[in-house]
Coordinates of C-alpha atoms in Angstrom, one line a residue:
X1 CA 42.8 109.2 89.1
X2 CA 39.6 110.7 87.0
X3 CA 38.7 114.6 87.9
X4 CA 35.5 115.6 88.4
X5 CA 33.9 117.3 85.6
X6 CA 31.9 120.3 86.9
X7 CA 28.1 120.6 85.9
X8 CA 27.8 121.6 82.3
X9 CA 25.8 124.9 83.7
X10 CA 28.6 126.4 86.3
X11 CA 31.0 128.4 84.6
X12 CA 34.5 127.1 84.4
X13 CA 36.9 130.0 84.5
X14 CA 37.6 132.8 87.0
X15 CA 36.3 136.0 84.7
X16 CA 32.5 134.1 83.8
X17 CA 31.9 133.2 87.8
X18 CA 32.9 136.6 88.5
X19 CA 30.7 138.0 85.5
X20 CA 28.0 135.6 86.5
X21 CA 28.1 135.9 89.7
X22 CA 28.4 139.8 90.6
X23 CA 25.4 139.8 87.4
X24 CA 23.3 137.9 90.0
X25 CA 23.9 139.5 92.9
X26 CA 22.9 142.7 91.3
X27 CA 20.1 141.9 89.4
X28 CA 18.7 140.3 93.1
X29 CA 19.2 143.4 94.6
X30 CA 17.7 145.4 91.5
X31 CA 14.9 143.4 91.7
X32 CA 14.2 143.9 95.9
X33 CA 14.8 147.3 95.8
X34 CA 11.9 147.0 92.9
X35 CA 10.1 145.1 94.2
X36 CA 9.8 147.3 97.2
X37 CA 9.1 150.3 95.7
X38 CA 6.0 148.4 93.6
X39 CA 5.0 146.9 96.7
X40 CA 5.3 150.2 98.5
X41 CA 2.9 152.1 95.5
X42 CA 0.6 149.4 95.4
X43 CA -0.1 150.3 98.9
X44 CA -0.1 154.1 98.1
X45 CA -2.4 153.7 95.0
X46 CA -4.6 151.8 97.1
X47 CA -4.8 154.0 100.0
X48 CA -5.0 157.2 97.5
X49 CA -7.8 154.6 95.8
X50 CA -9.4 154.5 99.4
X51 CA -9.2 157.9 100.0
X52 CA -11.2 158.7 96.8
X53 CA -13.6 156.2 97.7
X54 CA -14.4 157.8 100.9
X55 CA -14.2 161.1 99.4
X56 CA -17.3 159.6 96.7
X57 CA -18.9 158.1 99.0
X58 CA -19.6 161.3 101.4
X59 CA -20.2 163.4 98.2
X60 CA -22.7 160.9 97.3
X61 CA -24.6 160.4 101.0
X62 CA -24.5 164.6 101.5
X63 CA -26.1 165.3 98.2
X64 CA -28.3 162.1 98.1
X65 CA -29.7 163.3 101.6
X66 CA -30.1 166.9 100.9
X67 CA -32.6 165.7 97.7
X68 CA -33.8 163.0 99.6
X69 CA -34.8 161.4 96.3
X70 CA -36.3 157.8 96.4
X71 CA -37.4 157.3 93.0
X72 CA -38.3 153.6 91.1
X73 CA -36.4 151.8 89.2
X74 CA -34.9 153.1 85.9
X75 CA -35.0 156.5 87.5
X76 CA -31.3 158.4 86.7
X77 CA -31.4 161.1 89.0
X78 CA -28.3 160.3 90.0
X79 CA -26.7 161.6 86.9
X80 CA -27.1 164.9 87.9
X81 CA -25.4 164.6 90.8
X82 CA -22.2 166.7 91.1
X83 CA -19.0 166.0 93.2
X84 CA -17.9 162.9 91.5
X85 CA -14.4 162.7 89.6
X86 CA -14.1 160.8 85.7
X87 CA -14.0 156.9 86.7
X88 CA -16.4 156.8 89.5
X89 CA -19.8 154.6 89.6
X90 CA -22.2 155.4 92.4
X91 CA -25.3 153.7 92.7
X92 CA -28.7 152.8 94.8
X93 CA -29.2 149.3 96.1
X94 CA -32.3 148.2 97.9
X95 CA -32.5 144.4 99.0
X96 CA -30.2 142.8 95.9
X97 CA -31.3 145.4 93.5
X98 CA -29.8 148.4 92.5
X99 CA -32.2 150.6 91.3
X100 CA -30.3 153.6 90.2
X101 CA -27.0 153.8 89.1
X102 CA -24.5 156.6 87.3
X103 CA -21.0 156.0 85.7
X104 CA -18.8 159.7 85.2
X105 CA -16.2 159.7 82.2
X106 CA -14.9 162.5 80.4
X107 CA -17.9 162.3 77.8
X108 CA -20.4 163.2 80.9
X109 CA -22.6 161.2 83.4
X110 CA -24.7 158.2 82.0
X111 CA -26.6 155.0 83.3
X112 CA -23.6 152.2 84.4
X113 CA -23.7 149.7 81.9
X114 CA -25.6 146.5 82.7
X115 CA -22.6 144.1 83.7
X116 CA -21.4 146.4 86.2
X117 CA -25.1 146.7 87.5
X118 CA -25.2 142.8 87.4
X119 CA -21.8 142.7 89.4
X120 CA -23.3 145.0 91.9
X121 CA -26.2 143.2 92.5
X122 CA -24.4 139.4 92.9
X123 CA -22.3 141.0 95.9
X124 CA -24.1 139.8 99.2
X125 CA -22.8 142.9 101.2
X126 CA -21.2 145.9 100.3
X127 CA -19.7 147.5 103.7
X128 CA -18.2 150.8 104.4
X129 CA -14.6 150.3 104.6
X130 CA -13.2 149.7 100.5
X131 CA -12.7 146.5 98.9
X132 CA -11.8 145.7 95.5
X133 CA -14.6 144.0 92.8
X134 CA -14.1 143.4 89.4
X135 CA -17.0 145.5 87.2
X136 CA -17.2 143.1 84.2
X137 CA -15.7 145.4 81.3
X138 CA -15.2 148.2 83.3
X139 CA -12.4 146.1 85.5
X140 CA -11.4 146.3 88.7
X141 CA -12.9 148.9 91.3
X142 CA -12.4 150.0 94.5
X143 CA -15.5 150.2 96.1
X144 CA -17.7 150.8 99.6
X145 CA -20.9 151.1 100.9
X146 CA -23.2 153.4 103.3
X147 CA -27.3 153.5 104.3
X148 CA -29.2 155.9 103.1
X149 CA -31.5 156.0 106.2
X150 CA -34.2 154.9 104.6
X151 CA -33.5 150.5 103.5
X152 CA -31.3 151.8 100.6
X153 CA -28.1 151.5 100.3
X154 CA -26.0 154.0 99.2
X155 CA -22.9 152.6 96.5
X156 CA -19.5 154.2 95.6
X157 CA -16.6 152.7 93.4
X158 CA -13.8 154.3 92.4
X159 CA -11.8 153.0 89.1
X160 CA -8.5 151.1 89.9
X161 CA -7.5 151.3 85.9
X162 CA -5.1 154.2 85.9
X163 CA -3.5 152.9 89.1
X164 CA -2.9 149.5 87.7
X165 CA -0.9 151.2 84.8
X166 CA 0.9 152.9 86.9
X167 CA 1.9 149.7 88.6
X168 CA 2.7 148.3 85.4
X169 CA 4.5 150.5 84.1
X170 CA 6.4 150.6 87.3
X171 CA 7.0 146.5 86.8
X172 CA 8.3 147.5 83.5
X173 CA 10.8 149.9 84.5
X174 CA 11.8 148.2 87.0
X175 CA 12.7 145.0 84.3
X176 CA 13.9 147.5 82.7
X177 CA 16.3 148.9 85.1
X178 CA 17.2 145.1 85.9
X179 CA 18.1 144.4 82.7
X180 CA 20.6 147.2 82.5
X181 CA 22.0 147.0 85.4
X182 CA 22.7 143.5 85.0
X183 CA 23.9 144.1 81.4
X184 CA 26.3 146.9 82.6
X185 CA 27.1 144.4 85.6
X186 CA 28.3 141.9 83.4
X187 CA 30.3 144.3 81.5
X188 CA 32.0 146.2 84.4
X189 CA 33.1 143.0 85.8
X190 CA 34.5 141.4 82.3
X191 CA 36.2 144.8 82.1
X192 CA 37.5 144.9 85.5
X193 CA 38.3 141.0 85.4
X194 CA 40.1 141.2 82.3
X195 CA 42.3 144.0 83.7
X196 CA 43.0 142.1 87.0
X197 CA 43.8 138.7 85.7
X198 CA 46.5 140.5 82.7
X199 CA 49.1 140.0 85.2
X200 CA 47.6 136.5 86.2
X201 CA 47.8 135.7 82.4
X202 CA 51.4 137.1 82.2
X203 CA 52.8 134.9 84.5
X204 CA 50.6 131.8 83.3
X205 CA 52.2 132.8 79.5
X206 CA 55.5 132.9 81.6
X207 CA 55.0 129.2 83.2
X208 CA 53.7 127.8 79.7
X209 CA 57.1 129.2 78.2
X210 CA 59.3 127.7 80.7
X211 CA 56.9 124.0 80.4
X212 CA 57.8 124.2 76.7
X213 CA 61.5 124.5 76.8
X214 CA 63.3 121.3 75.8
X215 CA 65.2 120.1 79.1
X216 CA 66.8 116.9 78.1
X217 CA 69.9 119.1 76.5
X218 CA 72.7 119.4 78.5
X219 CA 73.0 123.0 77.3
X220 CA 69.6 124.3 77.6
X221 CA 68.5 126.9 80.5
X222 CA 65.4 128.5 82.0
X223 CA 65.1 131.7 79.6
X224 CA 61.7 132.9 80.5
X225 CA 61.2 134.5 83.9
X226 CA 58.4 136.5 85.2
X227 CA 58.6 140.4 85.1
X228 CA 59.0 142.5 88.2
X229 CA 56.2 144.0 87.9
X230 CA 54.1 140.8 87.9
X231 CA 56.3 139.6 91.1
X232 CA 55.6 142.2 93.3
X233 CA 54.4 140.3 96.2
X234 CA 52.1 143.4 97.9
X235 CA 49.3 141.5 96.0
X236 CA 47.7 137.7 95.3
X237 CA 49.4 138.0 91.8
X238 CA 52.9 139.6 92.4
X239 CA 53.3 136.2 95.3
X240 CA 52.3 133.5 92.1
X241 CA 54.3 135.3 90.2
X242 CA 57.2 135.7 92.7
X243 CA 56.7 132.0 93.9
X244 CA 57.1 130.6 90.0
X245 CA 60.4 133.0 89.9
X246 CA 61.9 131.1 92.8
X247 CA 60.9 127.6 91.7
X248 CA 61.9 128.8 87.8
X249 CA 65.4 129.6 89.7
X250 CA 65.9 126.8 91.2
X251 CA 65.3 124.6 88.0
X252 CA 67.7 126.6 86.6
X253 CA 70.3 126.0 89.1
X254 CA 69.5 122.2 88.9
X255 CA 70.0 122.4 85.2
X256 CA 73.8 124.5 85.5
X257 CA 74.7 122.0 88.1
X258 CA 73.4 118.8 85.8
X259 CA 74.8 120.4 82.5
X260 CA 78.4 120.8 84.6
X261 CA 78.5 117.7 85.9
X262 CA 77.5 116.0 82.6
X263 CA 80.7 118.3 81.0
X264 CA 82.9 116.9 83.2
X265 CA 81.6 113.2 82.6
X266 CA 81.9 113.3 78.9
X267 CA 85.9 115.0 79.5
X268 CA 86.3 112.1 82.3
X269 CA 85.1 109.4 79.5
X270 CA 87.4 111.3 76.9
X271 CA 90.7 111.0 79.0
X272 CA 89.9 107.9 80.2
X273 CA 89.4 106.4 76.9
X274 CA 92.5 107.7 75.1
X275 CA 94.2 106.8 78.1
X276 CA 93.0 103.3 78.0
X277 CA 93.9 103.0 74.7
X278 CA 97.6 102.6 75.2
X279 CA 97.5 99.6 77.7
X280 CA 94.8 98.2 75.7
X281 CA 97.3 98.1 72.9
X282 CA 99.5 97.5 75.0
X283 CA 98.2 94.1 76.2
X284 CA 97.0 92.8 72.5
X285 CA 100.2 93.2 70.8
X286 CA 101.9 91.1 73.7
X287 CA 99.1 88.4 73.7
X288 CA 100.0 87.8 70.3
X289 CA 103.6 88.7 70.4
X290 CA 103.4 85.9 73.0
X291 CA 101.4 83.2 71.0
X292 CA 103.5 83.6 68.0
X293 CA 105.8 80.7 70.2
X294 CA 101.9 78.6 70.7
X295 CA 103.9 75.7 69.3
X296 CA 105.6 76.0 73.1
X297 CA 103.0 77.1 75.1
X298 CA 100.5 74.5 77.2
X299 CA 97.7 74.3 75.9
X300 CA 96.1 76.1 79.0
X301 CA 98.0 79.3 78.4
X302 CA 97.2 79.2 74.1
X303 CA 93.6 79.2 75.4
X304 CA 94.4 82.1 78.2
X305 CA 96.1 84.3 75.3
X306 CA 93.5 83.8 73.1
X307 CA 91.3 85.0 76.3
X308 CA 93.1 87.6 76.7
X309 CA 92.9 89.0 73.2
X310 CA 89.3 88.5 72.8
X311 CA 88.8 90.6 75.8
X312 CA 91.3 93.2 75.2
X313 CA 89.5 93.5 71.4
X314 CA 86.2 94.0 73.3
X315 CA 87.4 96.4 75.7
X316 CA 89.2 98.5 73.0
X317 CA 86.0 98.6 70.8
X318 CA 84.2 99.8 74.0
X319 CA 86.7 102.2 74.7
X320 CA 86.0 103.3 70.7
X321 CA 82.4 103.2 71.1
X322 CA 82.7 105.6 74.3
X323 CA 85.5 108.0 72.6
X324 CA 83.0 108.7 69.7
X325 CA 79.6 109.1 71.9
X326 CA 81.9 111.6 73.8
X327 CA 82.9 113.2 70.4
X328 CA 79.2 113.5 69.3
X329 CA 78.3 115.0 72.4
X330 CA 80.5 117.7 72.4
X331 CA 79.6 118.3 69.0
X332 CA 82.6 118.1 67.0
X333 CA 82.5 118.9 63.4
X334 CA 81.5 115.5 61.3
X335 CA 84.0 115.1 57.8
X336 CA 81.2 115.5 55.8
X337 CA 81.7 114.5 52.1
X338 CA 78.9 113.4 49.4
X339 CA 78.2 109.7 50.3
X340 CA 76.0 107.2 48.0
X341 CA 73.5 105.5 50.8
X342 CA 73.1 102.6 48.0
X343 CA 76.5 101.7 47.4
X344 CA 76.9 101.6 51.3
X345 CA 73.7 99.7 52.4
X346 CA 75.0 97.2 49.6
X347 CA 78.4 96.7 51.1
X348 CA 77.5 96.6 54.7
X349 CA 74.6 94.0 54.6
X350 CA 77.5 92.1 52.3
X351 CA 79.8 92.3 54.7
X352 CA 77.6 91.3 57.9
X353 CA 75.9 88.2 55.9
X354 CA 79.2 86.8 55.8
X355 CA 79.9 86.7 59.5
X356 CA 75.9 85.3 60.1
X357 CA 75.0 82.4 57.8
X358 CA 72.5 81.5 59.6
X359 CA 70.6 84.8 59.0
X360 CA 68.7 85.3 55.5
X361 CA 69.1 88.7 54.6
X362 CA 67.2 90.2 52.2
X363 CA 67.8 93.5 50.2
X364 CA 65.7 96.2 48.0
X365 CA 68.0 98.9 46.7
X366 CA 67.4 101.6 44.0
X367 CA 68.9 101.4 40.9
X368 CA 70.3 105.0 41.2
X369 CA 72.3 106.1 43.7
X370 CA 71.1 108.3 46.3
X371 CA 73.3 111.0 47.7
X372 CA 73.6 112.2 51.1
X373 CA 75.8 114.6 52.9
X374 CA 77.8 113.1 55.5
X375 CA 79.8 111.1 57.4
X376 CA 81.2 108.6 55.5
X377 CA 82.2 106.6 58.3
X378 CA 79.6 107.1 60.6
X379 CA 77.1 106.6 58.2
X380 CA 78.0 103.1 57.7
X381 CA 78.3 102.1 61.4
X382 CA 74.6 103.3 61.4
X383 CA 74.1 100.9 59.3
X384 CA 76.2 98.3 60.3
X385 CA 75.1 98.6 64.3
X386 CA 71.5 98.1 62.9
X387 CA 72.2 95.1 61.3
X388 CA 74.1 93.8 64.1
X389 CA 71.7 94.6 66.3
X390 CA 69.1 92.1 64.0
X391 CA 72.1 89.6 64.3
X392 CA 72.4 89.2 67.8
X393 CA 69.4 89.4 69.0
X394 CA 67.3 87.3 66.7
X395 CA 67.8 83.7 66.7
X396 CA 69.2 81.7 63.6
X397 CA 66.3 81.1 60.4
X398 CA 65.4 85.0 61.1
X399 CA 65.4 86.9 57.7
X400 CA 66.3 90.5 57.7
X401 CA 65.2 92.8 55.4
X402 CA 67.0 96.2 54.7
X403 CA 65.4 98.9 52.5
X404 CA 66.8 101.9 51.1
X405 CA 64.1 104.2 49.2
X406 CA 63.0 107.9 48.9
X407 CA 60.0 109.4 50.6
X408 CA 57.5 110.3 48.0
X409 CA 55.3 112.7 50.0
X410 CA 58.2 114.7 52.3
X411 CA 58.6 118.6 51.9
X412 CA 62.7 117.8 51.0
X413 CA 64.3 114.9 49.2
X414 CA 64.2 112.4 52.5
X415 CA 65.7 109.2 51.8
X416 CA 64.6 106.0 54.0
X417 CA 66.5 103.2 55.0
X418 CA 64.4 100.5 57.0
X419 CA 66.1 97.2 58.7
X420 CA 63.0 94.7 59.5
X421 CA 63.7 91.2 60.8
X422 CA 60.7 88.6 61.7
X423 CA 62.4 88.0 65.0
X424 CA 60.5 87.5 68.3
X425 CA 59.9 91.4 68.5
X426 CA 61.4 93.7 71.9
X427 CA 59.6 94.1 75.2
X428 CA 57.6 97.1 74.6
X429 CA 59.3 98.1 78.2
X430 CA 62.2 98.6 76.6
X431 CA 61.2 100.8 73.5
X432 CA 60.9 103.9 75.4
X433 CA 64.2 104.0 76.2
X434 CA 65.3 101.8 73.5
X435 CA 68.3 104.3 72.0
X436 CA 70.0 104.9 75.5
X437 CA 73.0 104.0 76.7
X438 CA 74.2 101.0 78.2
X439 CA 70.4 99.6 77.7
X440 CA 70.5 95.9 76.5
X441 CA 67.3 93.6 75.5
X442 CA 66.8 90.4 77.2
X443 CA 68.1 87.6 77.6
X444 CA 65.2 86.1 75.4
X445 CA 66.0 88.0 72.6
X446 CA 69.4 88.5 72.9
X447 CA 72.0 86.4 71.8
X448 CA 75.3 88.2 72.7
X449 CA 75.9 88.5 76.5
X450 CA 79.0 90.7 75.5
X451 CA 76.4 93.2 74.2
X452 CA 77.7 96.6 75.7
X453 CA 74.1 98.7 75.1
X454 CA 75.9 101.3 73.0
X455 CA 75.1 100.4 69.5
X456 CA 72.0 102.2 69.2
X457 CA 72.6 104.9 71.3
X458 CA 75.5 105.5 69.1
X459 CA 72.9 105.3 66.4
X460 CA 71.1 107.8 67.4
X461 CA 74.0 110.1 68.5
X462 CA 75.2 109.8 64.8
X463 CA 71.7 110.1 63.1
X464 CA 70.9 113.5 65.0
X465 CA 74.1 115.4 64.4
X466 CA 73.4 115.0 60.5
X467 CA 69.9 116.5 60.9
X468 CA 67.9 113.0 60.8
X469 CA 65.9 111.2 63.2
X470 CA 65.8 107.4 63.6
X471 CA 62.6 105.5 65.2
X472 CA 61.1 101.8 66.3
X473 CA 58.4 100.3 66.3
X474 CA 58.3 96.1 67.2
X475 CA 55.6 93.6 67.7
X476 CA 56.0 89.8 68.2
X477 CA 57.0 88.9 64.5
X478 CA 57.6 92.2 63.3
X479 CA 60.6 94.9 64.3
X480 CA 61.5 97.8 62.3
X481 CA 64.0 100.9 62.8
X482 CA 64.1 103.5 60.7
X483 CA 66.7 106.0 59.6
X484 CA 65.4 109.3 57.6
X485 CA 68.5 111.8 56.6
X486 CA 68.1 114.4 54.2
X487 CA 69.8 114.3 51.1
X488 CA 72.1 116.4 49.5
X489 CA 71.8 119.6 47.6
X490 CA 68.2 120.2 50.0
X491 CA 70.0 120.1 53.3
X492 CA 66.9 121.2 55.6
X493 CA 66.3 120.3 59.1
X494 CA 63.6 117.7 59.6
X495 CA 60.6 117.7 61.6
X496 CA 60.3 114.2 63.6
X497 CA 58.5 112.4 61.6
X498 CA 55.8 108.9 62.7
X499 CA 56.2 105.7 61.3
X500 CA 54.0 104.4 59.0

């Protein structure tokens, strides 16, 4: 079943949704609180705007009526007039003309310039509570309107410029502060993540140990527990941590009980194959004790003696075939000795072409020898239980090949011995637990019903207590097993190596 894959955009571990998400939430609330406040000083600045309008605007109306001046146009009388702050405009407007008009800065009272007049005279009523206008250059203005009591009316503005920096600048702080905030958000929480999860990360490096311990061993044990102080089960952690403990135990308990019960199988196997033994013997010598007189037997019983000593054969090479698995498995020490792998590829795939003429097989051999430390004996039932394996399970007109060189490219002298036939190839069901015990091919490929499923395992078994490793790979047409060992005088554990 296919997973989900989250959206490239959401974060994928714990720490960065944290990070992420406490980053958001702050900068949101960052950003209301500023965008209170600015909302909250526009309002001031406008009122305080207002206020000065107002303030203008009665300045303007007491002085203007005390002079009572009603002058043409062009006339800047109002220039003189006093009680205005740097920034405001006042002006006259009769009808849609302003006829006079004065702008206050810090370099003194002048005529407003003309765009601001032009503004003034394109608004259709100017009334007396403040609105805003833009000026032209001059910008925005806050500005209101009064009668002079004689058709003219009277024209105040106060400049909004130094209370739209203030806003601004406010904006920017408040960007500003966002920024940092989220920046130091973002930080806290990595910090304060990173501390939280170590235990989290503890008992996941704990869990990864135990995954990565080899379990198929008889002898091999859960080693890697987590700590106490990761199992403390007050908090989310300490319960993960003291839940893996519990299931880690249990494995470990499974694996004792397994590893016992696999002891006492192996000692069961050993008694009861050197107990066998005797009977077995037993029974052989007096079949052929008994057909030595075949001259008097019926013909029935010659064939029921023979019977019996076939069977008797089988069931004591069995009974061998058990006796050394069980030795291999309790390790006992091989009698090692410097063997020549050519000399005895040579003589075993001599000696099984003899009892299969109807098998080609085929060999290419160094010239030189190639020495191995080992087994002398069990070395050569590797190679004879290969090629009886081709034997019986190919049919006749199969040709076998059998191959004996050195790796060019290994780290250590490796030498490789390959057995190939052109049979009809094994079910690839099979191949995963091709080298087990008591696992036979079928009937298709297999020739030998009396097959007891050991061969290979013992194979293996042999092949892995000198340091090598043995492999297959088969197609319809094409099987191959090979055998790497390393060879003498650079004795060093191999790494499993693929087949080519």
């Amino acid at each position: 079943m296919r997973t989900r894959s989250a959206p490239w955009w959401r974060p994928r571990t714990l720490g960065r949704q944290l990070m992420f998400g406490v980053s958001a939430l702050v900068s949101i609330v960052v950003l209301t609180v500023g965008g209170l406040a600015i909302s909250t000083l526009r309002d001031y600045v406008t009122a305080m705007s207002d206020s000065q309008v107002m303030h203008s605007l009665a300045a303007f109306k007491h002085t203007y009526g005390i002079e009572h001046v009603a002058t043409a146009v062009g006339n800047e009388r109002l220039t003189a007039y006093t009680g205005q702050a740097a920034g405001n405009l006042i002006a006259v407007k009769i009808g849609d003309r302003v006829v006079q008009s004065a702008m206050f800065d810090d370099d003194g009272p002048h005529r407003a310039p003309d765009d601001a007049i032009t503004a003034l005279e394109s608004l259709d009523q100017i009334g007396s509570q403040p609105t805003t206008v833009d000026l032209g250059d001059l910008g925005a203005y806050r500005i209101a309107g009064v009668d002079g009591g004689t058709g003219e009316r009277l024209i105040s503005a106060v400049s909004l410029r130094s209370a739209h920096e203030m806003i601004a600048t406010k904006v920017k702080l408040v960007a500003a502060i966002t920024l940092i905030a989220a920046a130091l958000a973002a930080a806290g929480t990595v910090l304060l993540v990173r501390q939280a999860l170590r235990p989290l990360r503890r008992v996941a490096a704990t869990a990864a140990r135990a995954a990565d311990i080899p379990l198929a061993g008889e002898d091999h044990r859960i080693t890697s527990w987590v700590q106490r102080s990761d199992s403390n089960p007050d908090h989310e952690v300490g319960i993960v941590g003291e839940t893996l403990n519990r299931l880690l135990a249990n494995v470990d308990s499974a694996l004792a009980a397994r590893a016992e019960s696999d002891r006492r199988m192996r000692r069961f196997l050993t008694d009861a194959s050197h107990e066998l033994r005797t009977p077995l013997a037993a029974i052989q010598g007096y079949a052929e004790l008994t057909r030595q007189d075949s001259a008097c037997l019926p013909a029935t019983t010659e064939y029921a003696l023979a019977r019996i000593e076939s069977e008797s054969r089988r069931m004591a090479a069995l009974v061998d075939d058990m006796l050394l698995l069980s030795h291999l498995d309790e390790g006992r020490a091989l009698d090692i000795e410097r063997v020549d792998l050519v000399a005895m590829v040579a003589d075993a795939v001599n000696d099984i072409a003899v009892t299969a003429p109807d098998h080609r097989f085929v060999v290419d051999l160094p010239e030189e020898p190639m020495w191995v430390d080992g087994d002398s004996a069990h070395l050569h039932q590797v190679v004879t239980n290969l090629l009886v394996n081709a034997r019986n399970h190919t049919p006749p007109g199969v040709t076998v090949t059998t191959t004996l060189k050195k790796l060019p490219d290994s780290l250590t002298e490796t030498a490789e011995l390959i057995v190939v036939d052109d049979g009809p190839g094994i079910d690839s069901r099979l191949l995963p637990d091709l080298f087990g015990r008591f696992v036979r091919a079928d009937k298709s490929r297999s020739r030998d019903m009396n097959s007891t499923g050991l061969g290979l395992a013992i194979v293996k078994s042999i092949v892995e207590a000198h340091g090598g490793f043995v492999g297959v790979e088969s197609r319809p047409g094409h099987t191959e097993f090979r055998v790497r060992l390393t060879m003498a005088a650079t004795r060093i554990p191999l790494a499993p190596l693929g087949l080519a």
